[in-house]
Structure formats: structure tokens, C-alpha cells
PDB file of C-alpha atoms (C1' of nucleotides) in Angstrom:
ATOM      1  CA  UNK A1345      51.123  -5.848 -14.005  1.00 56.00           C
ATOM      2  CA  UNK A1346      49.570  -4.395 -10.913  1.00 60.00           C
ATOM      3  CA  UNK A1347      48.056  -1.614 -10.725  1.00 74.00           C
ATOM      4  CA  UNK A1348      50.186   1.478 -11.455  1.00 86.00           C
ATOM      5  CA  UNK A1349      50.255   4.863 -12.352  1.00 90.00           C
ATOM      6  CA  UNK A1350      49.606   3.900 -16.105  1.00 91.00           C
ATOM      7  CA  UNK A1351      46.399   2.336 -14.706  1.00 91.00           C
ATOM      8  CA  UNK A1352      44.962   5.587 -13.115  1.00 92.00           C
ATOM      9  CA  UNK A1353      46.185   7.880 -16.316  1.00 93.00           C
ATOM     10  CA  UNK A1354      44.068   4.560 -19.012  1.00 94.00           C
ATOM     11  CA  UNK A1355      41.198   5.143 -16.366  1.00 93.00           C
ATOM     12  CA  UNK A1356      40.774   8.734 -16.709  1.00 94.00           C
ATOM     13  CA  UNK A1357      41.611   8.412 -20.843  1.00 94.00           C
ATOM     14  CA  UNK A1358      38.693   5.709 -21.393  1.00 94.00           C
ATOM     15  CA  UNK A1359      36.324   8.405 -19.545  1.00 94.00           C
ATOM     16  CA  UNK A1360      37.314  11.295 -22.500  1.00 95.00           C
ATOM     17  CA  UNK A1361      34.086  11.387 -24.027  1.00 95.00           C
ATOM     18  CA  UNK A1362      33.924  10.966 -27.677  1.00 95.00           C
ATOM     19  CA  UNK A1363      34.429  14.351 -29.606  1.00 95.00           C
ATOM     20  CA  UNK A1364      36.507  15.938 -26.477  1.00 95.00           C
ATOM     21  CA  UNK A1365      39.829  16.019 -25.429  1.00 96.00           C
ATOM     22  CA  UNK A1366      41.913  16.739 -22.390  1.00 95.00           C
ATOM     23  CA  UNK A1367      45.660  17.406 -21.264  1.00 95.00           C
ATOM     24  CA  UNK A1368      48.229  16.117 -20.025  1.00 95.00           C
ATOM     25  CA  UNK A1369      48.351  18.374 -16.958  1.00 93.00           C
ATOM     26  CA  UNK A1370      44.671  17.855 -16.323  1.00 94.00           C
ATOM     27  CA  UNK A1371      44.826  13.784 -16.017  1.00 94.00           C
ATOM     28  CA  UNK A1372      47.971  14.004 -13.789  1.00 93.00           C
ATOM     29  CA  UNK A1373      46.263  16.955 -11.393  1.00 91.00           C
ATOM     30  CA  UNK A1374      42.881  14.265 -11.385  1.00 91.00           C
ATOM     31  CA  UNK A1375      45.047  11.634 -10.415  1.00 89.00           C
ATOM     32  CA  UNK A1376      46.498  13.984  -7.434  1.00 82.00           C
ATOM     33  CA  UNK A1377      50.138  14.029  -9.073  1.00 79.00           C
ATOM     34  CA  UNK A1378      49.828  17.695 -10.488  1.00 76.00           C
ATOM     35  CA  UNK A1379      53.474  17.605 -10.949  1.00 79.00           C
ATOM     36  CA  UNK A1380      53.484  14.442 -12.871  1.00 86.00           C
ATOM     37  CA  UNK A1381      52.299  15.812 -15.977  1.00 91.00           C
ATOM     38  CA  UNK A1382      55.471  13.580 -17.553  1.00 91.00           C
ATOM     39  CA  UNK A1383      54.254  10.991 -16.146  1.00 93.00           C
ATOM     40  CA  UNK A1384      51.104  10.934 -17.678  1.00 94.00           C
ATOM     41  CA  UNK A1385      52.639  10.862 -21.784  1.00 93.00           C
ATOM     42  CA  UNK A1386      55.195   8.287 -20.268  1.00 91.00           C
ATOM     43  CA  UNK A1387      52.358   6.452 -19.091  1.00 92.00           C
ATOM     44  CA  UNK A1388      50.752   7.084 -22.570  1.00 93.00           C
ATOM     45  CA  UNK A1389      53.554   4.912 -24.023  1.00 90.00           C
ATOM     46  CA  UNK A1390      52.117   1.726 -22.931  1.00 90.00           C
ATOM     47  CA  UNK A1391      48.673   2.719 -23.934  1.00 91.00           C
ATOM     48  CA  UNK A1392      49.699   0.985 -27.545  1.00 86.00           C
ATOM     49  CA  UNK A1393      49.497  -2.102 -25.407  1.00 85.00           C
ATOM     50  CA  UNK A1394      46.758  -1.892 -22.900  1.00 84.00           C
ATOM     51  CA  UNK A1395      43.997  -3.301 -22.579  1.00 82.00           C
ATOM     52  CA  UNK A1396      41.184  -2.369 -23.221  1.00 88.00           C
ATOM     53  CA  UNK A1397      42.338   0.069 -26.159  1.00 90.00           C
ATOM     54  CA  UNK A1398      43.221   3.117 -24.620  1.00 93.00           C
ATOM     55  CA  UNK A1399      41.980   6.344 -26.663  1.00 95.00           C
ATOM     56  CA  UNK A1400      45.498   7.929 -26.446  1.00 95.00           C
ATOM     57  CA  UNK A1401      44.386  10.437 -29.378  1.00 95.00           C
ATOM     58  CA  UNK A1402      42.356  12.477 -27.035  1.00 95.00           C
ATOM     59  CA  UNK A1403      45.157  13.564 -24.819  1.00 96.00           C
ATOM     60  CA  UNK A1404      47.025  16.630 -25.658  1.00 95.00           C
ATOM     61  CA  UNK A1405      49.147  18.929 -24.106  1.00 94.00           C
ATOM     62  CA  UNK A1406      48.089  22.225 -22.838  1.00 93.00           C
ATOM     63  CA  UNK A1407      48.839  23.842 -25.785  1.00 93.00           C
ATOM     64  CA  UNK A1408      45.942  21.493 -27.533  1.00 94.00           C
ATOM     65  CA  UNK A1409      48.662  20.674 -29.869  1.00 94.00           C
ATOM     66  CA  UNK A1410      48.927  16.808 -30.638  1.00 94.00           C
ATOM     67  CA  UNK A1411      52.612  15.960 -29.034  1.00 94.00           C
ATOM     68  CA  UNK A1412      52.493  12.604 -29.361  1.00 91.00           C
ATOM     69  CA  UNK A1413      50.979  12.006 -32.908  1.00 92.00           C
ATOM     70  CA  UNK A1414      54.201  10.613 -33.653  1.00 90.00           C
ATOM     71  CA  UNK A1415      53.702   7.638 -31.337  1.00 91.00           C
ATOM     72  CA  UNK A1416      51.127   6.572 -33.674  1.00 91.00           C
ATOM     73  CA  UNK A1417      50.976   4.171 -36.622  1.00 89.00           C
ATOM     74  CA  UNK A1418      50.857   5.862 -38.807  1.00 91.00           C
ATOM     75  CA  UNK A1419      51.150   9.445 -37.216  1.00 90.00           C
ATOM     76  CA  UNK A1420      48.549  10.870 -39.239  1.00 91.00           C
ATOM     77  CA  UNK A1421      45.983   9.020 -37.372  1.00 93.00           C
ATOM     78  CA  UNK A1422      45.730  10.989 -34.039  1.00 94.00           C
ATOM     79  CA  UNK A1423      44.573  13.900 -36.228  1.00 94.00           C
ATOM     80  CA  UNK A1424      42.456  11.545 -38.238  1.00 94.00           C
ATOM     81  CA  UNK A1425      40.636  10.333 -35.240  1.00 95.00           C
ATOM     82  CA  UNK A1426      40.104  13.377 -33.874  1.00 95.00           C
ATOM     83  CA  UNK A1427      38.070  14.680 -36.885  1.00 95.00           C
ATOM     84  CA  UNK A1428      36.385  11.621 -37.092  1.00 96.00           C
ATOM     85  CA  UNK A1429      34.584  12.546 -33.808  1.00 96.00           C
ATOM     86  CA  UNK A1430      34.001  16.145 -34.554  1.00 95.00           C
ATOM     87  CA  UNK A1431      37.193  17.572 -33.080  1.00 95.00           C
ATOM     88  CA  UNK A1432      38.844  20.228 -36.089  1.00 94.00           C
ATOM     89  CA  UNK A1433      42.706  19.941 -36.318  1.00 94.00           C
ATOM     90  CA  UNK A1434      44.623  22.488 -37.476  1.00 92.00           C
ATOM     91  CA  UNK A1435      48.847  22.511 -37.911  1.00 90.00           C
ATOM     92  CA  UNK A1436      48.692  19.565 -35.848  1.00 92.00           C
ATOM     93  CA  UNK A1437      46.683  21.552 -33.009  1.00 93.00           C
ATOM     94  CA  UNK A1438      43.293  20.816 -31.755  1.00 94.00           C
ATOM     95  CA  UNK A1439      40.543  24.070 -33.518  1.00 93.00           C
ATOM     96  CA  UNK A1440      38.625  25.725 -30.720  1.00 92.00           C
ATOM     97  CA  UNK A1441      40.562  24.070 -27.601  1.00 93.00           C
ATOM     98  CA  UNK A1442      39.079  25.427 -24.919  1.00 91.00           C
ATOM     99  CA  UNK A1443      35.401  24.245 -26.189  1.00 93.00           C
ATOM    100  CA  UNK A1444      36.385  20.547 -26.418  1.00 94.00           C
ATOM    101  CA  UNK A1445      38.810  20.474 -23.484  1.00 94.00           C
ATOM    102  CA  UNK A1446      37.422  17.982 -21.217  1.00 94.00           C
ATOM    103  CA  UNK A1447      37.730  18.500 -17.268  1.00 93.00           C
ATOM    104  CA  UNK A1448      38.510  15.006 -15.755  1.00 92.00           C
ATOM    105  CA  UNK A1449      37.822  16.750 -12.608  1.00 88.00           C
ATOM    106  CA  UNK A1450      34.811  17.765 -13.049  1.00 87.00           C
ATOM    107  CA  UNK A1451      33.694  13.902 -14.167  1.00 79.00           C
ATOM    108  CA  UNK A1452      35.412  12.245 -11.393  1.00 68.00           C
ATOM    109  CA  UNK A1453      35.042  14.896  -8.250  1.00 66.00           C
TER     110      UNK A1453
ATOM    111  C1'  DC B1084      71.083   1.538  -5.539  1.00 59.69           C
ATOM    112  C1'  DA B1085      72.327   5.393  -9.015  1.00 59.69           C
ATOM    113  C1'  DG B1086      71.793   7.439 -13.502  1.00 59.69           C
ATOM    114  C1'  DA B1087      69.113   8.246 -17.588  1.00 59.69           C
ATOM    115  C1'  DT B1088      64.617   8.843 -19.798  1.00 59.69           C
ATOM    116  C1'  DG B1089      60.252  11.116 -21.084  1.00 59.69           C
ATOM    117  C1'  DA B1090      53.327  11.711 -25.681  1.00 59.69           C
ATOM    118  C1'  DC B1091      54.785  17.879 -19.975  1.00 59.69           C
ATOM    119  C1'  DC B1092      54.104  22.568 -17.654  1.00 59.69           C
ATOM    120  C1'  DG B1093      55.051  27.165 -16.219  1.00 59.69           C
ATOM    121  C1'  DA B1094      57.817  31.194 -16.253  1.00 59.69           C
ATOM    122  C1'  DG B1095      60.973  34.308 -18.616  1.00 59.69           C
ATOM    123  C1'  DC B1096      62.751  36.815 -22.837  1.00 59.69           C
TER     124       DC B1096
ATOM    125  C1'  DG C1083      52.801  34.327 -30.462  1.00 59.69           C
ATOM    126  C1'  DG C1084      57.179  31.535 -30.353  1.00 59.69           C
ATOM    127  C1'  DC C1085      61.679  29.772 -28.349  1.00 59.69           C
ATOM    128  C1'  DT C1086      64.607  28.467 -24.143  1.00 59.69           C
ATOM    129  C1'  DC C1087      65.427  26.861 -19.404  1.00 59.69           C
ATOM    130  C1'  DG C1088      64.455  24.565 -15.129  1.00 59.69           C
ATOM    131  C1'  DG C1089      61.615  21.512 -12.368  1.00 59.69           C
ATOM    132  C1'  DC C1090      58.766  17.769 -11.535  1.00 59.69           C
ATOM    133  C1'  DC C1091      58.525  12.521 -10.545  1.00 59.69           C
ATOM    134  C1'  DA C1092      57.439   7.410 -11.796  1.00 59.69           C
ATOM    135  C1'  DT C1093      59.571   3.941 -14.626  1.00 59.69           C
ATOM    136  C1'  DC C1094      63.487   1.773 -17.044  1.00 59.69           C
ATOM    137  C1'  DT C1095      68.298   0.095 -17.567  1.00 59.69           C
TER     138       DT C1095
END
DNA sequence: CAGATGACCGAGC
DNA sequence: GGCTCGGCCATCT
């Protein structure tokens, strides 16, 4: 489809670097829709089918808690992923948050 | 076109 | 620190 607002939110995903992670809030703000944060795990939802492979397990919400683990197959795999690169999960939450957060607006600017 | 939906966020208790 | 409520707005039906 044409470009849309899943587009933008995929861009700014593929440009997590590996072993980081970012919000919700943060990719909607990049993208200029600060209020949109909804829009950005709506967005997500189609991520199972874009293309290139989106890495949706790098987004969580402010909290640094992993929301949408169970959009996964199986759910486990978000938190699997995320260790895999370094990242420590915890009760479903990200370990140390604020050292991996990643600041999409301080890539793009 | 109108109503419902949603992987959220911030404020209040 | 955790739960509840309202708002926000693009996409879907």
C-alpha cells in the first residue's frame, strides 16, 4: 500500500540498533504525531507482515515493559530476542531501561 | 459517512 | 509502586 503511517513507525523500528530499545511514545513524537502513541502499536500490528522484517521486539512502552509480547509467535520470543542482543528482561520488563532506551530523535534530528 | 478498535501515555488516587 | 480514568488519532468495518 502507499505509504502510511505504518511506513514512518517500520522506518524508525529498522533504525533501533541492535541491543536497544525504544517506546512507543518516542517513535510517534519522531514521527511528529506525539499524540499518536496508539498509533504507533496499531501500526505495530502489521509489522508481522512487512517487509522487510520489522524488529517489532524492540518497541516497548514507556514503562519498558513488553506490551505486545503477546502479538508474537510464540509470545515468549520478544523476551527471547531481547536477551539474545544483550537486553536483560525481567517480569516481562526490559532490566536497566533507561540505559538501553534508544532516542529516535536523537538518530533522525 | 459514523461507530468501533487499539502492541499507548499522562495524571490522579 | 500499582490501579483507574480520560484523551489522543489513524485505520478498520
Amino acid at each position: 500500500m502507499e505509504a502510511s503511517f505504518y511506513e514512518q513507525v517500520f522506518e524508525i523500528a529498522r533504525l533501533v540498533p541492535k541491543g536497544r530499545v525504544t517506546s512507543y511514545g518516542a517513535i510517534a513524537k519522531a514521527l511528529g504525531a506525539g499524540g499518536s502513541a496508539r498509533m504507533v502499536g496499531y501500526a505495530m500490528s502489521n509489522a508481522g507482515i512487512a517487509q522487510p522484517k520489522v524488529p517489532a521486539h524492540r518497541i516497548v512502552n514507556s514503562s519498558g515493559l513488553l506490551t505486545g509480547k503477546f502479538h508474537f509467535s510464540p509470545p515468549e520470543l520478544m523476551q527471547q530476542l531481547l536477551e539474545q542482543e544483550g537486553v536483560k528482561v525481567v517480569n516481562d520488563k526490559i532490566k536497566d531501561f533507561k540505559k538501553v532506551f534508544w532516542n529516535p530523535l536523537e538518530e533522525i534530528i
